[in-house]
mmCIF file of C-alpha atoms in Angstrom:
data_model
loop_
_atom_site.group_PDB
_atom_site.id
_atom_site.type_symbol
_atom_site.label_atom_id
_atom_site.label_comp_id
_atom_site.label_asym_id
_atom_site.label_seq_id
_atom_site.Cartn_x
_atom_site.Cartn_y
_atom_site.Cartn_z
ATOM 1 C CA UNK A 1 -127.958 177.059 82.783
ATOM 2 C CA UNK A 2 -127.527 174.555 84.642
ATOM 3 C CA UNK A 3 -124.216 172.751 85.421
ATOM 4 C CA UNK A 4 -124.244 169.314 84.676
ATOM 5 C CA UNK A 5 -122.484 169.329 88.454
ATOM 6 C CA UNK A 6 -125.391 170.799 90.231
ATOM 7 C CA UNK A 7 -128.151 168.529 88.477
ATOM 8 C CA UNK A 8 -126.777 165.176 89.634
ATOM 9 C CA UNK A 9 -128.183 163.340 92.425
ATOM 10 C CA UNK A 10 -126.183 162.937 95.480
ATOM 11 C CA UNK A 11 -126.395 159.595 95.311
ATOM 12 C CA UNK A 12 -123.584 159.953 92.368
ATOM 13 C CA UNK A 13 -121.184 162.430 95.181
ATOM 14 C CA UNK A 14 -120.652 159.240 97.483
ATOM 15 C CA UNK A 15 -120.161 156.237 95.043
ATOM 16 C CA UNK A 16 -116.636 154.435 95.841
ATOM 17 C CA UNK A 17 -114.096 153.534 93.869
ATOM 18 C CA UNK A 18 -113.948 149.533 92.867
ATOM 19 C CA UNK A 19 -111.762 148.296 90.295
ATOM 20 C CA UNK A 20 -113.224 145.245 90.028
ATOM 21 C CA UNK A 21 -116.840 147.076 89.395
ATOM 22 C CA UNK A 22 -116.263 147.326 85.689
ATOM 23 C CA UNK A 23 -118.389 147.104 82.392
ATOM 24 C CA UNK A 24 -119.254 143.469 81.504
ATOM 25 C CA UNK A 25 -117.974 141.982 85.254
ATOM 26 C CA UNK A 26 -119.558 139.564 87.296
ATOM 27 C CA UNK A 27 -119.903 141.710 89.931
ATOM 28 C CA UNK A 28 -121.728 144.008 87.870
ATOM 29 C CA UNK A 29 -124.248 141.861 86.116
ATOM 30 C CA UNK A 30 -124.884 140.213 89.817
ATOM 31 C CA UNK A 31 -125.735 143.807 91.890
ATOM 32 C CA UNK A 32 -126.287 146.701 88.737
ATOM 33 C CA UNK A 33 -126.042 150.374 89.704
ATOM 34 C CA UNK A 34 -123.592 152.654 91.328
ATOM 35 C CA UNK A 35 -124.254 151.379 94.897
ATOM 36 C CA UNK A 36 -121.870 148.754 95.845
ATOM 37 C CA UNK A 37 -119.076 151.069 93.749
ATOM 38 C CA UNK A 38 -117.345 151.420 90.026
ATOM 39 C CA UNK A 39 -114.436 152.086 88.531
ATOM 40 C CA UNK A 40 -114.383 155.532 86.347
ATOM 41 C CA UNK A 41 -116.191 154.043 83.027
ATOM 42 C CA UNK A 42 -118.848 152.295 85.343
ATOM 43 C CA UNK A 43 -119.280 155.855 87.032
ATOM 44 C CA UNK A 44 -119.205 157.759 83.567
ATOM 45 C CA UNK A 45 -121.456 155.666 82.004
ATOM 46 C CA UNK A 46 -124.172 156.141 84.678
ATOM 47 C CA UNK A 47 -123.858 159.586 84.661
ATOM 48 C CA UNK A 48 -124.499 159.782 81.100
ATOM 49 C CA UNK A 49 -127.374 157.320 81.326
ATOM 50 C CA UNK A 50 -129.103 159.464 84.219
ATOM 51 C CA UNK A 51 -129.077 162.443 81.589
ATOM 52 C CA UNK A 52 -130.560 160.079 79.481
ATOM 53 C CA UNK A 53 -127.539 158.810 77.290
ATOM 54 C CA UNK A 54 -127.075 155.179 76.129
ATOM 55 C CA UNK A 55 -123.171 154.258 76.290
ATOM 56 C CA UNK A 56 -122.620 151.205 75.915
ATOM 57 C CA UNK A 57 -120.867 149.310 78.317
ATOM 58 C CA UNK A 58 -117.511 148.545 76.784
ATOM 59 C CA UNK A 59 -113.741 148.852 78.486
ATOM 60 C CA UNK A 60 -111.733 151.548 77.943
ATOM 61 C CA UNK A 61 -110.285 150.619 74.333
ATOM 62 C CA UNK A 62 -113.320 149.562 73.092
ATOM 63 C CA UNK A 63 -115.285 152.904 73.490
ATOM 64 C CA UNK A 64 -112.294 154.360 71.600
ATOM 65 C CA UNK A 65 -112.689 152.002 68.908
ATOM 66 C CA UNK A 66 -115.993 151.947 69.023
ATOM 67 C CA UNK A 67 -118.285 153.597 65.742
ATOM 68 C CA UNK A 68 -121.888 152.070 66.284
ATOM 69 C CA UNK A 69 -122.745 153.637 69.547
ATOM 70 C CA UNK A 70 -119.728 156.761 69.813
ATOM 71 C CA UNK A 71 -117.993 158.570 67.636
ATOM 72 C CA UNK A 72 -114.482 161.082 68.291
ATOM 73 C CA UNK A 73 -115.027 164.841 68.085
ATOM 74 C CA UNK A 74 -112.453 167.354 68.163
ATOM 75 C CA UNK A 75 -114.128 169.522 70.673
ATOM 76 C CA UNK A 76 -115.657 168.223 73.984
ATOM 77 C CA UNK A 77 -119.396 169.553 74.876
ATOM 78 C CA UNK A 78 -121.435 168.765 77.987
ATOM 79 C CA UNK A 79 -121.767 164.686 78.362
ATOM 80 C CA UNK A 80 -118.604 163.965 75.837
ATOM 81 C CA UNK A 81 -116.539 161.077 77.625
ATOM 82 C CA UNK A 82 -112.551 161.753 77.832
ATOM 83 C CA UNK A 83 -109.977 159.053 78.056
ATOM 84 C CA UNK A 84 -107.145 159.942 79.411
ATOM 85 C CA UNK A 85 -103.506 157.354 79.839
ATOM 86 C CA UNK A 86 -99.682 157.566 80.783
ATOM 87 C CA UNK A 87 -99.004 156.726 76.534
ATOM 88 C CA UNK A 88 -101.519 157.250 73.420
ATOM 89 C CA UNK A 89 -102.636 153.852 73.778
ATOM 90 C CA UNK A 90 -106.197 153.402 74.946
ATOM 91 C CA UNK A 91 -106.321 150.201 76.705
ATOM 92 C CA UNK A 92 -106.390 150.622 80.441
ATOM 93 C CA UNK A 93 -107.645 154.463 79.719
ATOM 94 C CA UNK A 94 -109.137 156.426 82.381
ATOM 95 C CA UNK A 95 -112.429 157.967 81.561
ATOM 96 C CA UNK A 96 -113.995 161.238 82.269
ATOM 97 C CA UNK A 97 -117.150 163.315 81.533
ATOM 98 C CA UNK A 98 -116.648 166.526 80.363
ATOM 99 C CA UNK A 99 -119.257 169.279 82.287
ATOM 100 C CA UNK A 100 -118.824 172.167 80.063
ATOM 101 C CA UNK A 101 -117.190 174.138 82.932
ATOM 102 C CA UNK A 102 -113.375 173.293 81.802
ATOM 103 C CA UNK A 103 -114.190 170.350 84.121
ATOM 104 C CA UNK A 104 -113.848 166.520 84.125
ATOM 105 C CA UNK A 105 -115.741 164.779 86.610
ATOM 106 C CA UNK A 106 -114.823 161.398 86.838
ATOM 107 C CA UNK A 107 -113.895 158.778 89.994
ATOM 108 C CA UNK A 108 -110.131 157.043 90.298
ATOM 109 C CA UNK A 109 -108.331 155.054 92.692
ATOM 110 C CA UNK A 110 -106.781 158.277 93.944
ATOM 111 C CA UNK A 111 -109.356 160.243 95.298
ATOM 112 C CA UNK A 112 -111.849 157.349 96.144
ATOM 113 C CA UNK A 113 -115.105 158.974 95.227
ATOM 114 C CA UNK A 114 -116.319 161.183 92.569
ATOM 115 C CA UNK A 115 -114.213 164.259 91.969
ATOM 116 C CA UNK A 116 -114.051 167.296 89.689
ATOM 117 C CA UNK A 117 -111.097 168.260 88.132
ATOM 118 C CA UNK A 118 -109.497 170.655 85.786
ATOM 119 C CA UNK A 119 -107.872 169.252 82.362
ATOM 120 C CA UNK A 120 -104.371 170.504 83.581
ATOM 121 C CA UNK A 121 -104.898 168.108 86.774
ATOM 122 C CA UNK A 122 -105.102 165.244 84.932
ATOM 123 C CA UNK A 123 -101.743 166.560 82.605
ATOM 124 C CA UNK A 124 -99.553 166.665 85.787
ATOM 125 C CA UNK A 125 -99.957 163.119 86.912
ATOM 126 C CA UNK A 126 -97.979 160.679 84.925
ATOM 127 C CA UNK A 127 -100.771 158.357 84.671
ATOM 128 C CA UNK A 128 -103.099 160.348 83.250
ATOM 129 C CA UNK A 129 -101.161 162.699 81.593
ATOM 130 C CA UNK A 130 -102.086 162.034 77.928
ATOM 131 C CA UNK A 131 -105.371 162.999 76.605
ATOM 132 C CA UNK A 132 -106.464 160.763 73.871
ATOM 133 C CA UNK A 133 -109.340 162.698 72.626
ATOM 134 C CA UNK A 134 -113.357 162.968 73.306
ATOM 135 C CA UNK A 135 -116.120 160.796 72.458
ATOM 136 C CA UNK A 136 -119.663 161.622 72.103
ATOM 137 C CA UNK A 137 -122.684 158.745 72.851
ATOM 138 C CA UNK A 138 -124.866 159.188 70.233
ATOM 139 C CA UNK A 139 -128.509 159.143 70.301
ATOM 140 C CA UNK A 140 -130.262 155.403 70.433
ATOM 141 C CA UNK A 141 -130.699 154.270 66.792
ATOM 142 C CA UNK A 142 -134.718 155.129 67.515
ATOM 143 C CA UNK A 143 -133.408 158.546 67.618
ATOM 144 C CA UNK A 144 -131.065 158.703 64.840
ATOM 145 C CA UNK A 145 -133.614 157.857 62.313
ATOM 146 C CA UNK A 146 -134.557 154.303 60.471
ATOM 147 C CA UNK A 147 -132.648 152.199 58.658
ATOM 148 C CA UNK A 148 -132.434 151.958 55.439
ATOM 149 C CA UNK A 149 -131.721 148.797 53.041
ATOM 150 C CA UNK A 150 -128.865 148.901 50.223
ATOM 151 C CA UNK A 151 -129.429 146.942 47.305
ATOM 152 C CA UNK A 152 -126.991 144.186 49.078
ATOM 153 C CA UNK A 153 -129.713 144.260 52.065
ATOM 154 C CA UNK A 154 -126.486 146.450 54.827
ATOM 155 C CA UNK A 155 -128.431 148.319 56.715
ATOM 156 C CA UNK A 156 -127.410 152.386 56.603
ATOM 157 C CA UNK A 157 -128.926 155.228 58.606
ATOM 158 C CA UNK A 158 -131.869 157.485 56.764
#
């Protein structure tokens, strides 16, 4: 089976780190995509989108708390998002993509371009020393089945 890393188009590998280009930023709305640069979240979400997933455009703490479009998982599989920080708090956490090769694809200021690190590479860096956990993007709602209505009018998965 081909790796996520080898299946990414060449233009993903030339993205430069730009901390001002994060989900919801005016700069991203004005110029969508990765050509103008990205932070870790924007880059990770675009990787997932390339492979057909539709993660929400959330900042780290919002992503960690989200239950509508993502779920926390105890064991990562390819294309799951991993969150790292210097503490066990999700606010300001770094986001990378698990490749399934005991490696994480990510974009950080330290390197300036996409990089592939092993979990131990994160562990030795204070700012990434704590792995909060993994989040899996759920398939779009239409792929999860119809929404049914309870007697009180609230929706539930079918």
